[in-house]
Each structure stands twice: as C-alpha cells, then as structure tokens.
mmCIF file of C-alpha atoms in Angstrom:
data_model
loop_
_atom_site.group_PDB
_atom_site.id
_atom_site.type_symbol
_atom_site.label_atom_id
_atom_site.label_comp_id
_atom_site.label_asym_id
_atom_site.label_seq_id
_atom_site.Cartn_x
_atom_site.Cartn_y
_atom_site.Cartn_z
ATOM 1 C CA GLY A 1 23.995 33.165 -7.261
ATOM 2 C CA GLN A 2 25.450 30.364 -9.294
ATOM 3 C CA ASN A 3 27.971 30.882 -12.064
ATOM 4 C CA ILE A 4 29.195 27.995 -14.185
ATOM 5 C CA ASP A 5 31.489 28.749 -17.088
ATOM 6 C CA GLN A 6 32.593 26.504 -19.948
ATOM 7 C CA PRO A 7 33.769 27.212 -23.487
ATOM 8 C CA THR A 8 31.015 27.492 -26.071
ATOM 9 C CA GLU A 9 32.636 25.422 -28.769
ATOM 10 C CA MET A 10 35.703 23.268 -29.363
ATOM 11 C CA THR A 11 36.974 21.340 -32.349
ATOM 12 C CA ALA A 12 39.324 18.366 -32.399
ATOM 13 C CA THR A 13 40.605 15.687 -34.730
ATOM 14 C CA GLU A 14 39.549 12.054 -34.703
ATOM 15 C CA GLY A 15 41.974 10.015 -32.583
ATOM 16 C CA ALA A 16 43.213 13.021 -30.627
ATOM 17 C CA ILE A 17 42.723 14.052 -26.991
ATOM 18 C CA VAL A 18 40.586 17.001 -25.911
ATOM 19 C CA GLN A 19 40.099 18.663 -22.529
ATOM 20 C CA ILE A 20 36.900 20.557 -21.771
ATOM 21 C CA ASN A 21 37.176 22.913 -18.812
ATOM 22 C CA CYS A 22 34.502 24.046 -16.391
ATOM 23 C CA THR A 23 34.860 26.684 -13.689
ATOM 24 C CA TYR A 24 32.211 27.405 -11.121
ATOM 25 C CA GLN A 25 31.326 29.855 -8.397
ATOM 26 C CA THR A 26 28.415 28.529 -6.401
ATOM 27 C CA SER A 27 26.889 28.897 -2.979
ATOM 28 C CA GLY A 28 27.690 25.518 -1.520
ATOM 29 C CA PHE A 29 29.012 22.479 -3.333
ATOM 30 C CA ASN A 30 28.031 18.821 -3.124
ATOM 31 C CA GLY A 31 29.397 17.443 -6.363
ATOM 32 C CA LEU A 32 29.942 18.024 -10.070
ATOM 33 C CA PHE A 33 28.452 16.156 -13.014
ATOM 34 C CA TRP A 34 29.429 15.865 -16.634
ATOM 35 C CA TYR A 35 26.739 14.949 -19.130
ATOM 36 C CA GLN A 36 26.900 14.298 -22.867
ATOM 37 C CA GLN A 37 24.038 15.484 -25.049
ATOM 38 C CA HIS A 38 23.681 14.692 -28.739
ATOM 39 C CA ALA A 39 21.512 17.050 -30.738
ATOM 40 C CA GLY A 40 17.827 16.421 -30.087
ATOM 41 C CA GLU A 41 18.496 13.805 -27.441
ATOM 42 C CA ALA A 42 18.476 13.559 -23.653
ATOM 43 C CA PRO A 43 21.602 14.358 -21.649
ATOM 44 C CA THR A 44 23.331 11.137 -20.632
ATOM 45 C CA PHE A 45 25.432 10.751 -17.505
ATOM 46 C CA LEU A 46 29.201 10.602 -17.896
ATOM 47 C CA SER A 47 30.711 11.245 -14.469
ATOM 48 C CA TYR A 48 30.179 12.565 -10.968
ATOM 49 C CA ASN A 49 33.010 13.986 -8.850
ATOM 50 C CA VAL A 50 32.758 14.772 -5.165
ATOM 51 C CA LEU A 51 36.373 14.620 -4.042
ATOM 52 C CA ASP A 52 39.445 16.265 -5.540
ATOM 53 C CA GLY A 53 41.325 14.282 -8.112
ATOM 54 C CA LEU A 54 41.013 12.419 -11.360
ATOM 55 C CA GLU A 55 38.479 9.698 -12.040
ATOM 56 C CA GLU A 56 39.020 7.581 -15.125
ATOM 57 C CA LYS A 57 36.315 5.668 -16.935
ATOM 58 C CA GLY A 58 37.426 4.187 -20.212
ATOM 59 C CA ARG A 59 38.154 6.889 -22.786
ATOM 60 C CA PHE A 60 36.652 9.568 -20.535
ATOM 61 C CA SER A 61 38.200 11.015 -17.374
ATOM 62 C CA SER A 62 36.994 13.789 -15.117
ATOM 63 C CA PHE A 63 39.032 15.947 -12.750
ATOM 64 C CA LEU A 64 37.910 18.118 -9.864
ATOM 65 C CA SER A 65 39.607 20.753 -7.730
ATOM 66 C CA ARG A 66 37.166 22.012 -5.119
ATOM 67 C CA SER A 67 39.513 24.692 -3.796
ATOM 68 C CA LYS A 68 39.902 26.177 -7.285
ATOM 69 C CA GLY A 69 36.286 25.722 -8.360
ATOM 70 C CA TYR A 70 37.533 23.887 -11.419
ATOM 71 C CA SER A 71 36.845 20.697 -13.291
ATOM 72 C CA TYR A 72 37.731 19.243 -16.651
ATOM 73 C CA LEU A 73 36.518 16.392 -18.804
ATOM 74 C CA LEU A 74 39.228 14.603 -20.767
ATOM 75 C CA LEU A 75 38.286 12.624 -23.847
ATOM 76 C CA LYS A 76 40.899 10.330 -25.361
ATOM 77 C CA GLU A 77 41.045 8.551 -28.725
ATOM 78 C CA LEU A 78 38.307 10.779 -30.065
ATOM 79 C CA GLN A 79 35.714 9.235 -32.329
ATOM 80 C CA MET A 80 33.300 10.956 -34.677
ATOM 81 C CA LYS A 81 30.408 9.886 -32.442
ATOM 82 C CA ASP A 82 31.895 12.002 -29.646
ATOM 83 C CA SER A 83 30.655 15.100 -31.470
ATOM 84 C CA ALA A 84 28.069 16.391 -29.004
ATOM 85 C CA SER A 85 27.450 19.005 -26.352
ATOM 86 C CA TYR A 86 29.146 18.400 -23.001
ATOM 87 C CA LEU A 87 27.348 19.816 -19.992
ATOM 88 C CA CYS A 88 28.969 20.618 -16.667
ATOM 89 C CA ALA A 89 26.512 20.672 -13.746
ATOM 90 C CA VAL A 90 27.149 21.544 -10.122
ATOM 91 C CA GLU A 91 25.062 20.138 -7.328
ATOM 92 C CA THR A 92 24.582 22.648 -4.530
ATOM 93 C CA GLY A 93 22.750 23.124 -1.317
ATOM 94 C CA GLY A 94 20.674 20.813 0.768
ATOM 95 C CA SER A 95 18.229 20.000 -1.993
ATOM 96 C CA TYR A 96 20.860 18.563 -4.388
ATOM 97 C CA ILE A 97 19.523 20.392 -7.412
ATOM 98 C CA PRO A 98 22.026 20.351 -10.295
ATOM 99 C CA THR A 99 22.736 23.716 -11.910
ATOM 100 C CA PHE A 100 23.977 23.407 -15.484
ATOM 101 C CA GLY A 101 26.438 25.397 -17.509
ATOM 102 C CA ARG A 102 25.500 26.337 -21.078
ATOM 103 C CA GLY A 103 27.419 23.371 -22.475
ATOM 104 C CA THR A 104 30.432 22.989 -24.756
ATOM 105 C CA SER A 105 29.740 21.930 -28.320
ATOM 106 C CA LEU A 106 32.512 19.560 -29.400
ATOM 107 C CA ILE A 107 33.033 18.968 -33.096
ATOM 108 C CA VAL A 108 35.234 16.026 -34.040
ATOM 109 C CA HIS A 109 36.468 16.053 -37.626
ATOM 110 C CA PRO A 110 38.341 13.403 -39.617
ATOM 111 C CA GLY B 1 9.684 1.256 -18.307
ATOM 112 C CA ALA B 2 13.450 1.233 -18.412
ATOM 113 C CA GLY B 3 13.882 4.970 -18.804
ATOM 114 C CA VAL B 4 12.213 8.310 -18.250
ATOM 115 C CA SER B 5 9.415 8.778 -20.744
ATOM 116 C CA GLN B 6 8.101 12.158 -21.837
ATOM 117 C CA SER B 7 5.137 12.970 -24.008
ATOM 118 C CA PRO B 8 4.404 14.441 -26.381
ATOM 119 C CA ARG B 9 7.778 14.413 -28.092
ATOM 120 C CA TYR B 10 6.856 17.527 -30.039
ATOM 121 C CA LYS B 11 4.139 20.097 -29.408
ATOM 122 C CA VAL B 12 3.174 23.079 -31.507
ATOM 123 C CA ALA B 13 0.898 25.529 -29.724
ATOM 124 C CA LYS B 14 -0.707 28.734 -30.833
ATOM 125 C CA ARG B 15 0.148 31.726 -28.681
ATOM 126 C CA GLY B 16 -2.332 31.909 -25.830
ATOM 127 C CA GLN B 17 -3.065 28.187 -25.829
ATOM 128 C CA ASP B 18 -2.634 26.058 -22.697
ATOM 129 C CA VAL B 19 -0.354 23.005 -22.886
ATOM 130 C CA ALA B 20 0.334 20.019 -20.625
ATOM 131 C CA LEU B 21 3.582 18.077 -20.775
ATOM 132 C CA ARG B 22 3.834 14.655 -19.198
ATOM 133 C CA CYS B 23 6.743 12.897 -17.534
ATOM 134 C CA ASP B 24 6.806 9.220 -16.536
ATOM 135 C CA PRO B 25 9.849 8.741 -14.326
ATOM 136 C CA ILE B 26 11.621 5.468 -13.731
ATOM 137 C CA SER B 27 9.510 3.347 -11.417
ATOM 138 C CA GLY B 28 10.458 3.887 -7.795
ATOM 139 C CA HIS B 29 12.409 7.068 -8.386
ATOM 140 C CA VAL B 30 11.755 9.491 -5.571
ATOM 141 C CA SER B 31 13.179 12.706 -6.997
ATOM 142 C CA LEU B 32 11.862 14.371 -10.134
ATOM 143 C CA PHE B 33 13.104 17.533 -11.813
ATOM 144 C CA TRP B 34 11.838 19.682 -14.660
ATOM 145 C CA TYR B 35 14.257 21.728 -16.725
ATOM 146 C CA GLN B 36 13.816 24.136 -19.627
ATOM 147 C CA GLN B 37 16.464 24.094 -22.354
ATOM 148 C CA ALA B 38 16.616 26.819 -24.983
ATOM 149 C CA LEU B 39 18.483 26.181 -28.216
ATOM 150 C CA GLY B 40 22.235 26.204 -27.666
ATOM 151 C CA GLN B 41 21.918 26.597 -23.917
ATOM 152 C CA GLY B 42 22.227 24.322 -20.926
ATOM 153 C CA PRO B 43 19.142 23.115 -19.063
ATOM 154 C CA GLU B 44 17.661 25.679 -16.671
ATOM 155 C CA PHE B 45 16.054 24.405 -13.482
ATOM 156 C CA LEU B 46 12.289 24.850 -13.181
ATOM 157 C CA THR B 47 11.033 22.752 -10.294
ATOM 158 C CA TYR B 48 11.782 19.731 -8.088
ATOM 159 C CA PHE B 49 9.621 17.079 -6.450
ATOM 160 C CA GLN B 50 10.418 14.549 -3.794
ATOM 161 C CA ASN B 51 7.627 12.001 -4.093
ATOM 162 C CA GLU B 52 4.446 14.104 -4.326
ATOM 163 C CA ALA B 53 5.887 17.104 -2.506
ATOM 164 C CA GLN B 54 7.031 20.035 -4.613
ATOM 165 C CA LEU B 55 10.068 21.117 -2.612
ATOM 166 C CA ASP B 56 11.365 23.826 -4.901
ATOM 167 C CA LYS B 57 9.606 25.805 -7.616
ATOM 168 C CA SER B 58 11.942 28.757 -7.643
ATOM 169 C CA GLY B 59 12.844 28.247 -11.296
ATOM 170 C CA LEU B 60 9.333 28.557 -12.701
ATOM 171 C CA PRO B 61 9.528 31.723 -14.832
ATOM 172 C CA SER B 62 6.025 32.981 -14.159
ATOM 173 C CA ASP B 63 2.702 32.076 -12.604
ATOM 174 C CA ARG B 64 1.656 30.704 -15.992
ATOM 175 C CA PHE B 65 3.803 27.663 -15.215
ATOM 176 C CA PHE B 66 2.458 25.002 -12.900
ATOM 177 C CA ALA B 67 3.707 21.494 -12.100
ATOM 178 C CA GLU B 68 2.181 18.648 -10.162
ATOM 179 C CA ARG B 69 2.968 15.087 -9.170
ATOM 180 C CA PRO B 70 -0.133 14.066 -7.239
ATOM 181 C CA GLU B 71 0.695 10.403 -6.601
ATOM 182 C CA GLY B 72 4.445 10.689 -6.462
ATOM 183 C CA SER B 73 5.059 9.093 -9.844
ATOM 184 C CA VAL B 74 3.843 10.734 -13.079
ATOM 185 C CA SER B 75 4.330 14.486 -13.252
ATOM 186 C CA THR B 76 2.681 17.095 -15.452
ATOM 187 C CA LEU B 77 4.066 20.504 -16.331
ATOM 188 C CA LYS B 78 1.330 22.874 -17.419
ATOM 189 C CA ILE B 79 1.875 26.156 -19.180
ATOM 190 C CA GLN B 80 -1.076 28.499 -19.457
ATOM 191 C CA ARG B 81 -1.510 31.168 -22.130
ATOM 192 C CA THR B 82 1.697 30.168 -23.903
ATOM 193 C CA GLN B 83 3.987 32.882 -25.225
ATOM 194 C CA GLN B 84 6.663 32.681 -27.910
ATOM 195 C CA GLU B 85 9.406 32.890 -25.301
ATOM 196 C CA ASP B 86 8.119 29.600 -23.868
ATOM 197 C CA SER B 87 9.436 27.807 -26.968
ATOM 198 C CA ALA B 88 12.109 25.404 -25.722
ATOM 199 C CA VAL B 89 12.781 21.770 -24.925
ATOM 200 C CA TYR B 90 11.336 20.746 -21.583
ATOM 201 C CA LEU B 91 13.371 18.004 -19.931
ATOM 202 C CA CYS B 92 12.338 15.779 -17.076
ATOM 203 C CA ALA B 93 14.860 13.902 -14.939
ATOM 204 C CA SER B 94 14.421 11.457 -12.104
ATOM 205 C CA SER B 95 16.629 9.794 -9.536
ATOM 206 C CA LEU B 96 16.240 7.112 -6.920
ATOM 207 C CA GLU B 97 17.315 9.483 -4.184
ATOM 208 C CA ASP B 98 18.975 12.846 -3.969
ATOM 209 C CA ASN B 99 22.574 12.739 -5.056
ATOM 210 C CA TYR B 100 22.177 9.336 -6.660
ATOM 211 C CA GLY B 101 22.473 9.982 -10.378
ATOM 212 C CA TYR B 102 19.869 11.548 -12.586
ATOM 213 C CA THR B 103 18.304 9.999 -15.679
ATOM 214 C CA PHE B 104 16.838 12.371 -18.230
ATOM 215 C CA GLY B 105 13.976 11.849 -20.614
ATOM 216 C CA SER B 106 14.271 12.824 -24.272
ATOM 217 C CA GLY B 107 12.259 15.952 -23.645
ATOM 218 C CA THR B 108 9.278 17.675 -25.187
ATOM 219 C CA ARG B 109 10.088 20.260 -27.819
ATOM 220 C CA LEU B 110 7.501 23.029 -27.499
ATOM 221 C CA THR B 111 7.121 25.527 -30.306
ATOM 222 C CA VAL B 112 4.746 28.443 -29.773
ATOM 223 C CA VAL B 113 3.613 30.113 -32.977
#
C-alpha cells in the first residue's frame, strides 16, 4: 500500500521561512509533486522532483531524498497569500498515477 | 479552453438521485484522472483514462460509480443512487502524457442531502 505523511497544520509569520515535510512509503517511485491549493480552488502545480537534491524556483524550493523516502517544500519570504494547503503527491508504478497525502494547511499571520 | 473545465461547479442532490459530473480536459491531453476530495483531506484517486481507454478504476468506491471518456476528450463521472458519504469535491486532472505535469480543474462540489 501507499503511505504518505505530512503535518496537518503549520503556522508562520509573514516574511519568515517555513519548511513543510513529507515522508512516504510506496510501492515503486517515479517522482514527487508538490501542489498548492487555496480553499475552494483547484490544486496548482509547484514542483516535481525525480532525482535527489534541492530544486529552487523563486521563493519556493523542493528537496527530495529517495533513499530516505523524504521530501520537503521550503517557502521563503512568506506572504499572506501563501496561506493555503500544500499537497505532497507521489507518482508510483507504471501507470504514473499520483497518490496524494492529506495536505498541510499553512496559516501565515502578520 | 486554456484550462481544465468542470461542470457543474456545485451540485446538490437528494439521497438516491443519480448525478453526472463533466470534465473538459485541455485540448490534446491524453491522460485524464478523477479524484475525490473530502473536506480537509487530500485528493483520493478514483479512475484514470489514457485517451478513451479506462486503464485503472481501482479507486472507484463502489459499483454506483461509473466513468467514461468515449471519444478520448470529455469525460463524465456518474454516481448512481447517491449517498451522503458521496458528498465531496470531485476533481478532474489532465496531462499531455504520463509523467508530464497535471493540470486540475476547479472541481465539482457535490452535496447529498
């Protein structure tokens, strides 16, 4: 079976840095996604990691360690609009179907 | 259109009623997924199409759920004899190919009363 674990909720201050962790135990691994989802809206793509290491994209960075079954999303210079749910999804097997974690609700306060 | 379009945006159904949810993927996208998202949870996989072929339906919770994509573009998710536990947001996502980035629609929020 697939098991993807991420914290339920995190809070942070505007302008700060926050790291959202995701651990996974899956049968097979092709890659790992991070999505952002504002309440009542569609998930939007943030990053996709296949190889170990850190990938930086503006204020957002994503890290992957395949051997440890671990990833994190790093958000810098937090803004109020970053308050959202952050979904970790692992792509497994030959059919490339993403399996999602329950999401981490991030609350950014002034 | 530029994105994945889902309709209706909201649907209220009486328990026992049949419903049909529509997904218009991005033109030319081969892969299409349906997910169910309960409040405060991540999306749960329902079914997957590659063109018109339904390659995986292992996530459909019961035989009351049925999905089709007859011409390899628009897809319909049908739920027969709706139950209260079917209340959720139903998300559709499409991608050009497998492992090529998935674009989600805004979803249909189904409430069964």
